[in-house]
Amino acid sequence: MSKLGKVGPYTLLERLGRGGMGEVYLAGSRRGERVALKVLHELAEDDSSRIRLEREVRALRRVESPYVARVLDADLDCARPYLVMEHIEGDTLLDRVRGEGPLDLALLVELAQGIAAALAIIHAAGVVHRDLKPANIIMGADGPVLIDFGIAQVIDATRLTMTGTFLGTPGYTAPEIFADEQVDSPADIHAWAATVAFAATGRPAFGRGTPEAQMYAVLNGQADLKGVPVALLPLVRAALNREPAKRPTAALLADRLSRLARVTGGPEAGVSSGAGALAAPVVEEEAARGRTTDDARPPAPRKAMGEDSRGSGPRPRP
């Protein structure tokens, strides 16, 4: 019998992470399968935490994608509600960059394209992630996988608000969230740009200061993009536009990056002005024909996020 005990029919094997809302464990099913189990911890069993977990389940069940961890089981009515998801082997993007430094150009473009394709799929399903960041991306063997939809917003649902409380990570949060404006899929595009910039440079685009300092930098468009490859710079800048309507859609980014990936096939390819020019028309294209719909078919996932996807980091974050 595991020293950590059981939750429902699942045996807890190892604690992978802990946060204000709950804990995430590596667990075993009755059939011996390994899964990731998120359970509300005892001090977080208030109505808002239960509602957030319920929304996470609802959001994930609306999405079927190789870029998003699948829901396997859930019990939201028991004493300690829990969510069970597939266990994805691999480091988080945060851990990968901290341990090995910024990604090389070919892997960076692949990552950027995979995340954009993931966002195109969840946006088409009517879901906004709202907390996209390096810690919520697993570098899986078949491409990046998004985790932790704990503060996701299902577009046709009533917003969950908590007076005086901010849910999210300041340096990866869109300015319209801070400004209490309408929040929709473009908020994830802003977070995509900040995440890609971190993967390219190894540092947060909006600094490492206090949450207030990061919030100020976000609201005033003070992103540090030094070191972002010229091939990606036009797309990242467009995605950080202060006006949500002027940001490219996830589907457009995925399409542009899929074509860019064919140019950046090696560590030194794509750094020329030609590769940058391939990305540059995104702003003009958006202005000319309006924002494209997010139901465009994203490119199929490409294999391998690098040859060495080591470790077993937290799967859904608490």
Coordinates of C-alpha atoms in Angstrom, one line a residue:
M1 CA 0.0 0.0 0.0
S2 CA 1.3 3.4 -0.9
K3 CA 2.3 5.7 2.0
L4 CA 0.5 8.5 0.1
G5 CA -2.8 6.6 0.2
K6 CA -5.6 6.6 -2.4
V7 CA -8.0 9.0 -4.0
G8 CA -11.0 7.2 -5.2
P9 CA -9.8 4.0 -7.0
Y10 CA -6.4 5.5 -7.7
T11 CA -3.2 4.8 -5.7
L12 CA -1.0 7.9 -5.2
L13 CA 2.6 7.1 -6.1
E14 CA 4.4 10.5 -6.1
R15 CA 3.5 14.1 -5.5
L16 CA 4.4 16.1 -8.6
G17 CA 3.3 19.6 -7.6
R18 CA 1.3 21.7 -5.2
G19 CA -0.4 25.1 -5.5
G20 CA -3.1 27.2 -3.9
M21 CA -5.9 25.2 -5.4
G22 CA -4.7 21.6 -5.1
E23 CA -2.0 19.0 -5.5
V24 CA -1.0 16.9 -8.5
Y25 CA 0.2 13.3 -8.1
L26 CA 1.5 10.6 -10.2
A27 CA -1.0 7.8 -9.6
G28 CA -1.8 4.2 -10.6
S29 CA -5.1 3.0 -11.7
R30 CA -6.6 -0.4 -10.9
R31 CA -5.3 -1.7 -14.2
G32 CA -1.8 -0.5 -13.4
E33 CA -1.8 2.5 -15.8
R34 CA 0.0 5.6 -14.7
V35 CA -2.0 8.8 -14.7
A36 CA -1.8 12.4 -13.4
L37 CA -4.3 13.1 -10.7
K38 CA -5.2 16.6 -9.5
V39 CA -7.1 16.8 -6.2
L40 CA -8.3 19.8 -4.3
H41 CA -6.3 20.0 -1.0
E42 CA -8.3 20.2 2.2
L43 CA -7.7 23.9 2.7
A44 CA -9.0 24.8 -0.8
E45 CA -12.3 23.0 -0.7
D46 CA -14.3 26.3 -1.1
D47 CA -16.9 26.9 -3.7
S48 CA -14.5 28.9 -6.0
S49 CA -12.0 26.1 -6.1
R50 CA -14.6 23.5 -6.9
I51 CA -16.0 25.7 -9.6
R52 CA -12.5 26.2 -11.2
L53 CA -11.9 22.4 -11.1
E54 CA -15.4 21.8 -12.7
R55 CA -14.5 24.4 -15.4
E56 CA -11.2 22.7 -16.1
V57 CA -12.9 19.4 -16.6
R58 CA -15.5 21.0 -18.9
A59 CA -12.9 22.9 -20.9
L60 CA -10.7 19.8 -21.4
R61 CA -13.6 17.6 -22.4
R62 CA -14.4 20.1 -25.2
V63 CA -11.0 19.6 -26.7
E64 CA -9.6 16.6 -28.6
S65 CA -6.1 17.3 -29.6
P66 CA -2.6 15.7 -29.4
Y67 CA -1.5 19.0 -28.1
V68 CA -3.7 18.8 -25.0
A69 CA -3.6 16.2 -22.2
R70 CA -6.7 14.0 -22.2
V71 CA -9.2 13.8 -19.4
L72 CA -9.5 10.2 -18.3
D73 CA -11.8 10.4 -15.3
A74 CA -13.2 12.9 -12.7
D75 CA -15.3 12.9 -9.6
L76 CA -16.5 16.4 -8.7
D77 CA -19.1 15.4 -6.1
C78 CA -16.9 13.5 -3.6
A79 CA -15.5 14.9 -0.4
R80 CA -12.2 15.9 -2.2
P81 CA -13.0 16.4 -5.9
Y82 CA -10.4 15.2 -8.3
L83 CA -9.5 15.2 -12.0
V84 CA -7.5 12.4 -13.7
M85 CA -5.5 13.1 -16.9
E86 CA -3.1 11.1 -19.1
H87 CA 0.5 11.3 -17.8
I88 CA 2.8 13.0 -20.3
E89 CA 6.5 12.1 -20.1
G90 CA 8.8 15.1 -20.5
D91 CA 10.0 18.3 -18.9
T92 CA 8.1 21.5 -18.8
L93 CA 9.3 24.2 -21.1
L94 CA 10.3 26.1 -18.0
D95 CA 12.5 23.3 -16.7
R96 CA 14.0 22.6 -20.1
V97 CA 15.1 26.2 -20.6
R98 CA 16.4 26.6 -17.0
G99 CA 18.4 23.4 -17.3
E100 CA 19.7 23.6 -20.9
G101 CA 19.3 27.2 -21.9
P102 CA 17.3 28.8 -24.8
L103 CA 16.1 26.5 -27.6
D104 CA 17.9 26.4 -30.9
L105 CA 16.1 28.0 -33.9
A106 CA 14.7 24.8 -35.5
L107 CA 13.3 23.6 -32.1
L108 CA 12.0 27.0 -31.3
V109 CA 10.0 27.3 -34.5
E110 CA 8.6 23.8 -33.9
L111 CA 7.6 24.8 -30.4
A112 CA 6.0 28.0 -31.5
Q113 CA 4.1 26.3 -34.3
G114 CA 2.9 23.5 -32.0
I115 CA 1.7 25.9 -29.3
A116 CA -0.1 28.0 -31.9
A117 CA -1.8 24.9 -33.4
A118 CA -2.9 23.9 -29.9
L119 CA -4.4 27.3 -29.3
A120 CA -6.2 27.2 -32.6
I121 CA -7.8 24.0 -31.6
I122 CA -8.9 25.1 -28.1
H123 CA -10.2 28.4 -29.5
A124 CA -12.2 26.6 -32.1
A125 CA -13.8 24.6 -29.2
G126 CA -14.8 27.9 -27.5
V127 CA -12.1 27.7 -24.8
V128 CA -9.6 30.4 -23.7
H129 CA -6.7 29.0 -21.7
R130 CA -5.9 32.2 -19.8
D131 CA -2.8 30.9 -18.1
L132 CA -0.4 29.9 -20.9
K133 CA 3.2 30.0 -19.7
P134 CA 6.4 27.9 -19.8
A135 CA 5.4 26.0 -16.7
N136 CA 2.2 24.9 -18.4
I137 CA 3.8 23.4 -21.5
I138 CA 5.2 19.8 -21.5
M139 CA 7.9 19.1 -24.0
G140 CA 6.4 15.8 -25.0
A141 CA 8.0 13.3 -27.4
D142 CA 5.4 14.1 -30.1
G143 CA 5.4 17.9 -29.6
P144 CA 4.3 20.4 -26.9
V145 CA 1.3 19.6 -24.8
L146 CA -0.7 22.2 -22.9
I147 CA -1.7 21.5 -19.3
D148 CA -3.5 23.2 -16.5
F149 CA -6.7 24.7 -17.7
G150 CA -7.6 25.6 -14.1
I151 CA -8.5 29.2 -14.9
A152 CA -9.6 28.5 -18.4
Q153 CA -12.7 30.4 -19.6
V154 CA -15.3 28.5 -21.6
I155 CA -16.5 31.4 -23.8
D156 CA -20.2 30.6 -23.4
A157 CA -20.0 30.3 -19.6
T158 CA -20.4 33.0 -16.9
R159 CA -17.0 34.4 -15.8
L160 CA -15.8 33.4 -12.4
T161 CA -14.6 36.6 -10.6
M162 CA -13.2 37.0 -7.2
T163 CA -13.1 40.5 -5.9
G164 CA -9.5 41.7 -5.1
T165 CA -8.0 38.4 -6.4
F166 CA -5.9 38.0 -9.5
L167 CA -5.6 34.6 -11.1
G168 CA -2.7 34.1 -13.5
T169 CA 1.0 34.8 -13.9
P170 CA 1.8 38.6 -14.4
G171 CA 4.6 38.3 -17.0
Y172 CA 2.4 36.0 -19.2
T173 CA -0.9 37.8 -18.8
A174 CA -2.5 40.0 -21.5
P175 CA -2.9 43.7 -20.7
E176 CA -6.7 43.5 -21.2
I177 CA -7.0 41.1 -18.2
F178 CA -5.2 43.7 -16.0
A179 CA -7.4 46.4 -17.4
D180 CA -10.5 44.4 -16.7
E181 CA -11.5 44.6 -20.4
Q182 CA -13.2 41.9 -22.5
V183 CA -11.1 38.8 -22.5
D184 CA -11.2 36.4 -25.4
S185 CA -8.8 34.3 -27.5
P186 CA -6.4 37.1 -28.2
A187 CA -5.3 37.0 -24.6
D188 CA -3.8 33.6 -25.3
I189 CA -2.0 35.0 -28.3
H190 CA -0.2 37.6 -26.1
A191 CA 0.8 34.8 -23.7
W192 CA 2.1 32.8 -26.7
A193 CA 4.4 35.6 -27.7
A194 CA 5.8 36.0 -24.1
T195 CA 6.3 32.2 -23.9
V196 CA 8.1 32.0 -27.2
A197 CA 10.3 35.0 -26.2
F198 CA 11.3 33.2 -23.0
A199 CA 12.1 30.0 -24.9
A200 CA 14.2 32.0 -27.3
T201 CA 16.2 34.1 -24.8
G202 CA 16.0 32.2 -21.4
R203 CA 14.5 35.2 -19.6
P204 CA 11.0 36.6 -19.1
A205 CA 10.0 39.2 -21.7
F206 CA 8.5 41.5 -19.1
G207 CA 11.3 41.2 -16.5
R208 CA 11.8 39.4 -13.2
G209 CA 10.7 42.2 -10.9
T210 CA 7.7 42.3 -8.6
P211 CA 4.2 41.4 -9.9
E212 CA 3.4 45.1 -9.9
A213 CA 6.5 45.8 -12.0
Q214 CA 5.7 43.1 -14.5
M215 CA 2.1 44.3 -14.7
Y216 CA 3.3 47.8 -15.5
A217 CA 5.6 46.5 -18.2
V218 CA 2.8 44.5 -19.8
L219 CA 0.3 47.4 -19.7
N220 CA 2.9 49.7 -21.3
G221 CA 4.2 47.3 -23.9
Q222 CA 7.7 47.2 -22.4
A223 CA 8.8 43.7 -23.7
D224 CA 12.5 42.9 -23.9
L225 CA 12.8 40.9 -27.1
K226 CA 16.5 41.2 -27.5
G227 CA 17.8 37.8 -28.7
V228 CA 14.5 36.6 -30.3
P229 CA 15.6 35.4 -33.8
V230 CA 14.8 37.7 -36.6
A231 CA 12.7 34.9 -38.3
L232 CA 10.2 35.0 -35.4
L233 CA 10.4 38.7 -34.4
P234 CA 7.6 40.0 -36.6
L235 CA 5.2 37.4 -35.4
V236 CA 6.1 37.9 -31.7
R237 CA 5.7 41.7 -32.0
A238 CA 2.4 41.4 -33.8
A239 CA 1.1 39.0 -31.1
L240 CA 2.1 41.5 -28.3
N241 CA 0.0 44.3 -29.8
R242 CA -1.8 46.2 -27.0
E243 CA -5.1 46.1 -29.0
P244 CA -6.4 42.5 -28.9
A245 CA -8.2 42.8 -32.3
K246 CA -4.9 43.6 -34.0
R247 CA -3.1 40.4 -32.9
P248 CA -2.9 37.5 -35.3
T249 CA -5.1 34.5 -34.6
A250 CA -3.7 31.2 -33.5
A251 CA -4.7 29.6 -36.8
L252 CA -2.8 32.2 -38.8
L253 CA 0.3 31.9 -36.6
A254 CA 0.2 28.1 -36.9
D255 CA 0.0 28.4 -40.7
R256 CA 2.8 31.0 -41.0
L257 CA 5.0 29.0 -38.6
S258 CA 4.4 25.8 -40.5
R259 CA 5.8 27.4 -43.6
L260 CA 8.6 29.0 -41.7
A261 CA 9.6 25.6 -40.3
R262 CA 10.3 24.4 -43.8
V263 CA 12.9 27.2 -44.0
T264 CA 14.4 26.8 -40.6
G265 CA 15.3 23.1 -40.9
G266 CA 18.7 23.4 -39.2
P267 CA 20.3 25.5 -36.4
E268 CA 21.7 28.1 -38.8
A269 CA 18.8 28.2 -41.3
G270 CA 16.2 30.9 -41.3
V271 CA 18.3 33.6 -39.7
S272 CA 18.5 35.4 -43.0
S273 CA 16.4 38.3 -44.0
G274 CA 14.5 35.9 -46.3
A275 CA 13.2 33.9 -43.3
G276 CA 12.2 37.1 -41.5
A277 CA 10.4 38.3 -44.6
L278 CA 8.3 35.2 -44.6
A279 CA 7.0 36.0 -41.2
A280 CA 6.7 39.8 -41.7
P281 CA 3.5 40.0 -43.8
V282 CA 1.4 38.8 -40.9
V283 CA 0.5 42.3 -39.7
E284 CA -0.3 43.6 -43.2
E285 CA -2.2 40.4 -44.0
E286 CA -4.3 40.8 -40.9
A287 CA -5.1 44.4 -41.6
A288 CA -6.0 43.7 -45.2
R289 CA -8.4 40.9 -44.7
G290 CA -9.4 41.1 -41.1
R291 CA -8.7 38.6 -38.4
T292 CA -9.1 35.0 -39.6
T293 CA -11.4 32.6 -37.8
D294 CA -9.9 30.2 -35.4
D295 CA -11.7 27.3 -37.0
A296 CA -9.0 27.0 -39.7
R297 CA -7.4 23.6 -39.7
P298 CA -4.1 23.8 -37.9
P299 CA -1.1 21.8 -39.2
A300 CA -0.8 18.2 -38.0
P301 CA 1.7 17.8 -35.1
R302 CA 5.3 17.1 -36.0
K303 CA 7.3 14.6 -34.2
A304 CA 10.0 15.2 -31.5
M305 CA 10.6 18.2 -29.4
G306 CA 14.3 17.6 -29.6
E307 CA 15.9 14.2 -29.1
D308 CA 16.1 14.3 -25.3
S309 CA 12.8 14.7 -23.5
R310 CA 14.0 13.7 -20.0
G311 CA 12.4 13.8 -16.7
S312 CA 8.8 13.6 -15.5
G313 CA 7.7 17.0 -14.5
P314 CA 4.3 18.0 -13.1
R315 CA 1.5 17.2 -15.6
P316 CA -1.5 19.3 -14.8
R317 CA -0.3 22.0 -12.5
P318 CA -2.2 22.6 -9.2

